[in-house]
Tab-separated table of C-alpha atoms and ligand atoms in Angstrom:
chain	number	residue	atom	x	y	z
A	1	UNK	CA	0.000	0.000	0.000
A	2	UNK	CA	1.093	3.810	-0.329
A	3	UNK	CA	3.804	5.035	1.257
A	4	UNK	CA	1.889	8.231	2.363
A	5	UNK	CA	-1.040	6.182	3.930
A	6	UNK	CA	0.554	3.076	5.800
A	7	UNK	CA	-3.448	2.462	7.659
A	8	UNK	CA	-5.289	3.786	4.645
A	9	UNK	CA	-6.153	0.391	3.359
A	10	UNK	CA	-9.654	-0.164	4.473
A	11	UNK	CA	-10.460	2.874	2.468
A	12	UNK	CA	-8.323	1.607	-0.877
A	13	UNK	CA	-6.576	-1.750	-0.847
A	14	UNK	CA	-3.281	-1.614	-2.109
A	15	UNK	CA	-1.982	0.076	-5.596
A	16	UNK	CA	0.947	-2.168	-6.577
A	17	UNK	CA	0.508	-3.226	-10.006
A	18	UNK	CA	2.534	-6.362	-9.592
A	19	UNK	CA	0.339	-7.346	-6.482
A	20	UNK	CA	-3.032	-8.537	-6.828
A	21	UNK	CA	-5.096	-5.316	-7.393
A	22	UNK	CA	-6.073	-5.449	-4.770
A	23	UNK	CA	-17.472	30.613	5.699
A	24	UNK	CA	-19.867	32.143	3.438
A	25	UNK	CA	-23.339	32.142	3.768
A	26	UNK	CA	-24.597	29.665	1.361
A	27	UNK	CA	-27.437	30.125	-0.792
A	28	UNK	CA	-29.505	26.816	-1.111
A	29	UNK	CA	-31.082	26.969	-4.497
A	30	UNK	CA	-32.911	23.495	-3.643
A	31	UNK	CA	-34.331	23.532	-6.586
A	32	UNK	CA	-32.095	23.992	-9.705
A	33	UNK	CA	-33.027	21.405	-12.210
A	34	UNK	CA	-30.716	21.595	-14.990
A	35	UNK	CA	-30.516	19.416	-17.610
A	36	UNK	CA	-27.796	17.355	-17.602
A	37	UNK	CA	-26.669	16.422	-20.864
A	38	UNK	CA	-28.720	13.992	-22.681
A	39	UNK	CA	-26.328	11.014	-22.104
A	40	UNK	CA	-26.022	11.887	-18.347
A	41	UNK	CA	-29.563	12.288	-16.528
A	42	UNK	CA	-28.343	12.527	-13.074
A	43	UNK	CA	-30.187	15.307	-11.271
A	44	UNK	CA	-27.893	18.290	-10.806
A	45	UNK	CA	-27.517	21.094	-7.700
A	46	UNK	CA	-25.654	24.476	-7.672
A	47	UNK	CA	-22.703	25.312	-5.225
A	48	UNK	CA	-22.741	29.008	-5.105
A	49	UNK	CA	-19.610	30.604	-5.873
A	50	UNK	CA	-17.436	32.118	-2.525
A	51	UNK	CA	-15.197	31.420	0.085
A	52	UNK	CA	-15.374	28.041	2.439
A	53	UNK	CA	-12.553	26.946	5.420
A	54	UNK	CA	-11.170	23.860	3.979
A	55	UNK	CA	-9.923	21.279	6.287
A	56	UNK	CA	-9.873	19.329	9.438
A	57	UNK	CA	-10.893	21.577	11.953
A	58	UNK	CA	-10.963	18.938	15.200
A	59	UNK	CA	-8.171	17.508	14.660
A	60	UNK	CA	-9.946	14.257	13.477
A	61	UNK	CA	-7.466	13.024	10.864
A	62	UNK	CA	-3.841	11.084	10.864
A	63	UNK	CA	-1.341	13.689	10.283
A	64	UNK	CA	-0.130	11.194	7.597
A	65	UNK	CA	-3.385	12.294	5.583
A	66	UNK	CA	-2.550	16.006	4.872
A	67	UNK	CA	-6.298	16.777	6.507
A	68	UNK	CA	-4.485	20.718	7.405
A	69	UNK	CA	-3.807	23.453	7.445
A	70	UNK	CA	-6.929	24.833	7.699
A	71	UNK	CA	-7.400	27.490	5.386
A	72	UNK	CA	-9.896	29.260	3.714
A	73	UNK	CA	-10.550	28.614	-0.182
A	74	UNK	CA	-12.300	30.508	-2.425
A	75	UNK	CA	-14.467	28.629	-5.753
A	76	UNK	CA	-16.123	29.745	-8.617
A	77	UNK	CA	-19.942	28.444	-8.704
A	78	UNK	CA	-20.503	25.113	-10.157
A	79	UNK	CA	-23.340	22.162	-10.641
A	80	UNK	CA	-23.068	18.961	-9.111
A	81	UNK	CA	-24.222	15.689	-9.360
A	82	UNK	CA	-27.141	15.135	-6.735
A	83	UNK	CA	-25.649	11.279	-5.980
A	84	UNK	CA	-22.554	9.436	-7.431
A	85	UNK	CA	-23.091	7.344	-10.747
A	86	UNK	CA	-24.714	4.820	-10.160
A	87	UNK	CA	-24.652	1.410	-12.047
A	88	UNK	CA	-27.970	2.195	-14.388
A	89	UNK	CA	-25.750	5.384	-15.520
A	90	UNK	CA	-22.687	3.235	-16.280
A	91	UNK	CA	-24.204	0.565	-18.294
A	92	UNK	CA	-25.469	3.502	-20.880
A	93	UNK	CA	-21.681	4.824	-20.841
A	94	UNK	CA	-21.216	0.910	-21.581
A	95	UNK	CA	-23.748	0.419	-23.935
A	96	UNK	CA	-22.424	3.754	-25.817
A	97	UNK	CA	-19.030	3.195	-25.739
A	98	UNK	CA	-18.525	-0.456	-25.448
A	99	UNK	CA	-15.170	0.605	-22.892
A	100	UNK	CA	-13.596	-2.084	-21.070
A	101	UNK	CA	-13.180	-0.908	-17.765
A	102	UNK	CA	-9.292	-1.293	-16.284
A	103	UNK	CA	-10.487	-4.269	-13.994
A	104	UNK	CA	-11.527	-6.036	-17.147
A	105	UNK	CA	-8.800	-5.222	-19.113
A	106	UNK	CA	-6.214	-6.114	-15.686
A	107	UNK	CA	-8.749	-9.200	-15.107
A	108	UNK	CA	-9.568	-9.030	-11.747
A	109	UNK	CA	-10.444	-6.428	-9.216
A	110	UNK	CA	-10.704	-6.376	-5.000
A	111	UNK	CA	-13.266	-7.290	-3.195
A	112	UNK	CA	-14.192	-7.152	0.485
A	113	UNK	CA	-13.507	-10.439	1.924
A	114	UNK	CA	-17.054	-10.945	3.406
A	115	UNK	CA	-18.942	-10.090	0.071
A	116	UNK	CA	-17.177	-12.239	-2.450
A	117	UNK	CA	-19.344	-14.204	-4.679
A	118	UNK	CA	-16.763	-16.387	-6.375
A	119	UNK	CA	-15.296	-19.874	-7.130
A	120	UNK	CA	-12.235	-20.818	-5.065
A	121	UNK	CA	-10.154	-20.729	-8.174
A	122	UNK	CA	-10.948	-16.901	-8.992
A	123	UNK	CA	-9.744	-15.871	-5.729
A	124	UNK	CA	-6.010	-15.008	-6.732
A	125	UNK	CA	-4.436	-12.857	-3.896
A	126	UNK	CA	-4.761	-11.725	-0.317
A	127	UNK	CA	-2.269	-9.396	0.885
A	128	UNK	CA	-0.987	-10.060	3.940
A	129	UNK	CA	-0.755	-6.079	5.348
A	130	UNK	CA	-4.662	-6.120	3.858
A	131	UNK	CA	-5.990	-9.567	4.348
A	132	UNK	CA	-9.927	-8.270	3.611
A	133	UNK	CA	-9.278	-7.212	0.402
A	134	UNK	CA	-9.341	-10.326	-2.323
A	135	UNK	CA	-8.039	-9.939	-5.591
A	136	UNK	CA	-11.021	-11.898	-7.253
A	137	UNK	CA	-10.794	-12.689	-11.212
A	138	UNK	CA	-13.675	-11.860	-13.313
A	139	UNK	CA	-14.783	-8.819	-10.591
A	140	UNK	CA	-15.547	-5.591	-12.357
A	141	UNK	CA	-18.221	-3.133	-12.275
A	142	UNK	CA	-20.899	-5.872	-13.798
A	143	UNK	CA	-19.911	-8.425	-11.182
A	144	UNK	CA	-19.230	-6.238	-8.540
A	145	UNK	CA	-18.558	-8.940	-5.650
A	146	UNK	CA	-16.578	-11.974	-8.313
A	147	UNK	CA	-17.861	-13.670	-11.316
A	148	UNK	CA	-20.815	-14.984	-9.484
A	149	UNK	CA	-22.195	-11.708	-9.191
A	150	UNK	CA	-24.375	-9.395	-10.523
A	151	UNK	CA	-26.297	-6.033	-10.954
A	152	UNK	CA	-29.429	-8.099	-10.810
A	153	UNK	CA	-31.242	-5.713	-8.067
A	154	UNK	CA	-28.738	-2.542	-7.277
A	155	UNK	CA	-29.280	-0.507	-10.188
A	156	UNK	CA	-29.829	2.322	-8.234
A	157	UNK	CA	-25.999	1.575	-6.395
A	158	UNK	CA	-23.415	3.738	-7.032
A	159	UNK	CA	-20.621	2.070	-9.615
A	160	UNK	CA	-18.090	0.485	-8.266
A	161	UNK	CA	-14.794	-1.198	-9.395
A	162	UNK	CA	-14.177	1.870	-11.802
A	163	UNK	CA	-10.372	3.431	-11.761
A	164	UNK	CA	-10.188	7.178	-12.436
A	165	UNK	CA	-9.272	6.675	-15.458
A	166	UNK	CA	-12.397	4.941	-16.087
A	167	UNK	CA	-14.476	7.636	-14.644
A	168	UNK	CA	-12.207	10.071	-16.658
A	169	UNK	CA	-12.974	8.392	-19.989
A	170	UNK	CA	-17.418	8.244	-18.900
A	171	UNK	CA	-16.492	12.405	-18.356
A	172	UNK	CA	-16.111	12.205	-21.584
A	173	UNK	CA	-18.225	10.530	-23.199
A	174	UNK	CA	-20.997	12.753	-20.889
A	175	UNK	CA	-19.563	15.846	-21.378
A	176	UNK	CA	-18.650	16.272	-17.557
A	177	UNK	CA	-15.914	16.269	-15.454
A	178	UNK	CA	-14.451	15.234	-11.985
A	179	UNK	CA	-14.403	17.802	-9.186
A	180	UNK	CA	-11.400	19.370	-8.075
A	181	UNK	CA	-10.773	18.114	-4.289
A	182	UNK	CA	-11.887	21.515	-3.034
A	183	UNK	CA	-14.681	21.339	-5.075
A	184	UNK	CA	-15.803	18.168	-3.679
A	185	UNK	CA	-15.132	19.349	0.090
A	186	UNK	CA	-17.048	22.236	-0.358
A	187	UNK	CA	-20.155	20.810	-1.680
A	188	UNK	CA	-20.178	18.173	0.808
A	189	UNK	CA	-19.922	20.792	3.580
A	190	UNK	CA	-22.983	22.467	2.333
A	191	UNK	CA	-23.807	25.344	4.333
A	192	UNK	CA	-22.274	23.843	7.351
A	193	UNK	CA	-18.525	25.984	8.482
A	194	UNK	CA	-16.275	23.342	9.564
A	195	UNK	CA	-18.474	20.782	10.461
A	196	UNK	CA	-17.853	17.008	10.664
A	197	UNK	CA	-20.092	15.803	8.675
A	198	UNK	CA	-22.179	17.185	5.801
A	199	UNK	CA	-25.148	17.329	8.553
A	200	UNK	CA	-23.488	18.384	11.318
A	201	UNK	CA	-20.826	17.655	14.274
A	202	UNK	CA	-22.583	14.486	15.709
A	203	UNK	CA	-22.355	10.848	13.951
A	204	UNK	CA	-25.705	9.835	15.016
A	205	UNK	CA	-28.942	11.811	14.343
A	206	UNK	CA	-30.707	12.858	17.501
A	207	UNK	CA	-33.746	9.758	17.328
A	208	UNK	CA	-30.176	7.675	17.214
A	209	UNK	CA	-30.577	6.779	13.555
A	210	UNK	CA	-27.356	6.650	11.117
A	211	UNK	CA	-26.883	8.898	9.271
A	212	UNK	CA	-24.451	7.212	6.702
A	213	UNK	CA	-23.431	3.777	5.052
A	214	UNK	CA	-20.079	2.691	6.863
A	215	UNK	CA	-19.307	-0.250	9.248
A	216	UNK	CA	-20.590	-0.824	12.170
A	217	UNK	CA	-19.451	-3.864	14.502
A	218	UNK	CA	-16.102	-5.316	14.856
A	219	UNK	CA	-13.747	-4.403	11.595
A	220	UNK	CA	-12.776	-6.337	9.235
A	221	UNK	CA	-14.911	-9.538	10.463
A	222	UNK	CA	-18.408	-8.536	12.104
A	223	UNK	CA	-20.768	-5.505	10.696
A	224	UNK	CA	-23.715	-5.835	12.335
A	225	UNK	CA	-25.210	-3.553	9.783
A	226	UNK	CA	-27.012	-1.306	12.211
A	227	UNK	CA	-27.094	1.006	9.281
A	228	UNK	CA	-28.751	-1.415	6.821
A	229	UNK	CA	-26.134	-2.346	4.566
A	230	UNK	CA	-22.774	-4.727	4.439
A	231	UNK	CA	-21.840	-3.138	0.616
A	232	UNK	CA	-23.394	-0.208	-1.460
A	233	UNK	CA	-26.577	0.846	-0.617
A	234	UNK	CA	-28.851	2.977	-2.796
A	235	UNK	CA	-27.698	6.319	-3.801
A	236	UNK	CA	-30.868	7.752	-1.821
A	237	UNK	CA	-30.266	6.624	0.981
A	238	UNK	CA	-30.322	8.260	4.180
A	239	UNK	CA	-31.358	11.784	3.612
A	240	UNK	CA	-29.076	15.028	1.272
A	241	UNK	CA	-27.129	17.590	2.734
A	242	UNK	CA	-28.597	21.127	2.725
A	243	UNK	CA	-27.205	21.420	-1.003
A	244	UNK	CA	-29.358	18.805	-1.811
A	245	UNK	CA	-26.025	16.110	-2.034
A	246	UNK	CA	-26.810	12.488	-1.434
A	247	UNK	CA	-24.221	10.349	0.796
A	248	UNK	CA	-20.563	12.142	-0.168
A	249	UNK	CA	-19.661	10.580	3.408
A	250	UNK	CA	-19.892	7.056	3.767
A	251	UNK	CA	-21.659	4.568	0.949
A	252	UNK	CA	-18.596	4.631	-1.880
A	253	UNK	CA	-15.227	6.640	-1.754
A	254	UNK	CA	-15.282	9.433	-4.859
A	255	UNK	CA	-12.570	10.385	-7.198
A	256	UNK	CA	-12.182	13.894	-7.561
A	257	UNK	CA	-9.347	15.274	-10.816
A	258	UNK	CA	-6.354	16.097	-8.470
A	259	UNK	CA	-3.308	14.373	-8.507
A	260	UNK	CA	-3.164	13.834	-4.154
A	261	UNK	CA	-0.323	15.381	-2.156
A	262	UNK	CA	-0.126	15.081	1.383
A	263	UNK	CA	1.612	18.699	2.204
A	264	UNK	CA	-0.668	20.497	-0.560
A	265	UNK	CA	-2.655	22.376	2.056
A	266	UNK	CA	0.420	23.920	2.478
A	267	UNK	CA	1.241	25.601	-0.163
A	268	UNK	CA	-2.577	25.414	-2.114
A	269	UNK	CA	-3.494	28.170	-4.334
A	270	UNK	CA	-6.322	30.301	-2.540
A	271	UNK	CA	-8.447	30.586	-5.477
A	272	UNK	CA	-10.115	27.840	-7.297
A	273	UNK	CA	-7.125	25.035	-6.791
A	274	UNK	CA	-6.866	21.846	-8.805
A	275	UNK	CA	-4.498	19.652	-6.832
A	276	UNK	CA	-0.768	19.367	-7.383
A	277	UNK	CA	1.144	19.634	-10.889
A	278	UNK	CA	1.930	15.948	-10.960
A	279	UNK	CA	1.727	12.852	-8.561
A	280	UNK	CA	1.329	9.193	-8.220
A	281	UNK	CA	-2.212	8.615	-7.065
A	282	UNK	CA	-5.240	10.995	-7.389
A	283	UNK	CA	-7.819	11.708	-4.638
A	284	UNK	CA	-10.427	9.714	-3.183
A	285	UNK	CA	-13.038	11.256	-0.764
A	286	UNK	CA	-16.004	10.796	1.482
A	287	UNK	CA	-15.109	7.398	2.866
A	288	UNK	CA	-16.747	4.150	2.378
A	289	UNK	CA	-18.847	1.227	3.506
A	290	UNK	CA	-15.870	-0.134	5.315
A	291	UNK	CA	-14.907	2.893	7.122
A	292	UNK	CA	-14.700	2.320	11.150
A	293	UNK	CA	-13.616	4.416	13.831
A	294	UNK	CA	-11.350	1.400	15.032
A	295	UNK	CA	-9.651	1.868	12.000
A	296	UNK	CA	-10.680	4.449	9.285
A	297	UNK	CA	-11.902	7.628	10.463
A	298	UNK	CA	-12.127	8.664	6.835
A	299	UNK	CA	-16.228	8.933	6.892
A	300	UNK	CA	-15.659	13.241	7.477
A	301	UNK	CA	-15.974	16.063	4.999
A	302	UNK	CA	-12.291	16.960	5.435
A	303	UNK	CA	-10.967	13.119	5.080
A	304	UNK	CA	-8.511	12.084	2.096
A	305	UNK	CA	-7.527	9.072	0.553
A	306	UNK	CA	-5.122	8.651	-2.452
A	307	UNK	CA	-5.229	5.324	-4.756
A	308	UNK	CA	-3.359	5.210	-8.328
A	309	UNK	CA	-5.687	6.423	-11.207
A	310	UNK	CA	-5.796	2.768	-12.462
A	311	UNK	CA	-6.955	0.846	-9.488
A	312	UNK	CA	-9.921	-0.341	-8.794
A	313	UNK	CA	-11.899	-1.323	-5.939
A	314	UNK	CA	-15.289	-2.753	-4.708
A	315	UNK	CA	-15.617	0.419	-2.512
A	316	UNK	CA	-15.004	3.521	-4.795
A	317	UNK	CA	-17.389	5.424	-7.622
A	318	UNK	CA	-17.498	9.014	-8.536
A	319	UNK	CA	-19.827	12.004	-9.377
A	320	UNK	CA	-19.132	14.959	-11.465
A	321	UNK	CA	-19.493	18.430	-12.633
A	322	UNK	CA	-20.598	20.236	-15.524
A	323	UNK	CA	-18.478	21.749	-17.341
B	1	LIG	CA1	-22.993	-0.259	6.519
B	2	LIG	CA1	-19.594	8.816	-0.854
């Protein structure tokens, strides 16, 4: 696994190819219903242009994950998708385009441990540092848990086992893009300053319902699903943040265009940044289904996570922008 994220590996098994793979005031328009283009029919919201703090500001995150300094960035206005793709927007990108994802082109993808669906044979790797993650032949975005698998019934699930390059390549065939990291940060903040969480400071709603798709129970072996799901769940699940954003925390990890840099904060433009000149791994955000507190605080607004732009993984997707 990365160098820069030695515990990371809940979030996004390991990227070694020869391994298996495995504030302002915010305006809430609420309502904004553009189109998106005619190949792309995922409801859209606006992020109002302005200034947001950027950044862990409890102190929540590993120092190795670049979560500060604090600071305050400033964004043009742009349109968002509402959820991440889900699977029912992939297959028309598939249907369209007839791309082979990287996991089918590489052969194999990773897997959770407890949601493989798989003949002994197709199971081709464990790491040892990451012994939950399978490298599982035939897994890819149509077979999302092995060969066995299917999309028989989660339609409505965000895509998974997509590398950024393969989300790159269904930007263009929609005539979208990925958000920046900042981007992606402040429209999961919504109107919130500094919060947590896109709804606030506490985990747990105030009836003590979840508010999010992560893992509860003991990591990697026991979820006891108090939240309803093991995997994916539906992208609307669980209720939006004030922008009208479905799950960015929790449910699937999201690529977003920058190349990831732990120090960036450092030296970050103030105005409308797009991540580092060059790198080795681009950005994930939001956290995932596997994210624990035991393990992978990662389920936060400010969190980070890194992976190389052609892994893939049972436990990442995307949304994008307009243009
Ligand atoms: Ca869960
Ligand atoms: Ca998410």
């Amino acid at each position: 696994m990365s160098e820069h994220h030695p515990d990371g590996a809940c979030c996004a098994p390991a990227s070694d190819r020869t391994q298996p793979r495995l504030s302002l005031p915010i305006v809430t328009t609420g309502t904004a219903a553009h189109s998106a283009t005619a190949s792309h029919s995922i409801g859209q919201k606006d992020v109002p242009g302005g200034t947001f703090v950027m950044g862990d500001s409890y102190g929540d995150g590993r120092e190795a994950d670049g979560e500060c300094v604090v600071h305050e960035v400033t964004l043009d206005a742009f349109t968002i998708d509402e959820t991440s793709v889900t699977n029912d927007d992939f297959a028309k990108f598939i249907a369209a385009t007839g791309h082979r994802t990287e996991a089918e082109v590489f052969g194999d993808s990773a897997v959770f441990h407890l949601a493989v669906q798989a003949e002994r044979k197709d199971i081709i790797g464990q790491p040892p540092a990451v012994p939950w993650w399978l490298g599982v032949a035939g897994a890819d975005w149509a077979h999302p848990n092995g060969p066995l698998s299917s999309l028989d019934g989660i339609g409505d699930h965000p895509v998974t086992h997509v590398s950024w390059n393969d989300a790159m390549a269904y930007c263009a065939w929609a005539g979208r893009r990925l958000p920046t990291e900042a981007e992606w940060e402040r429209a999961s903040r919504g109107s919130l300053v500094g919060a947590r969480y896109p709804w606030g400071d506490e985990l747990m709603a105030n009836d003590g319902a979840w508010q999010c798709n992560i893992w509860q129970g003991q990591f990697p072996r026991v979820n006891t699903q108090e939240d309803g799901w093991l995997t994916t769940a539906p992208v609307r699940t669980y209720a939006p943040n004030d922008l009208g954003l479905w799950q960015t925390v929790g449910n699937v990890w999201e690529w977003c265009s920058d190349w990831y840099d732990e120090g960036y904060y450092n030296a970050s433009p103030a105005i409308n940044p797009t991540g580092p000149d060059s790198g080795e791994s681009r950005v994930l955000r939001g956290g995932s289904y596997l994210c624990h507190d035991s393990y992978c605080n990662r389920y936060r607004n400010a969190a980070r996570s890194q992976n190389t732009p052609d892994s893939s993984m049972g436990n990442a997707g995307f949304r994008t922008v307009a243009l």
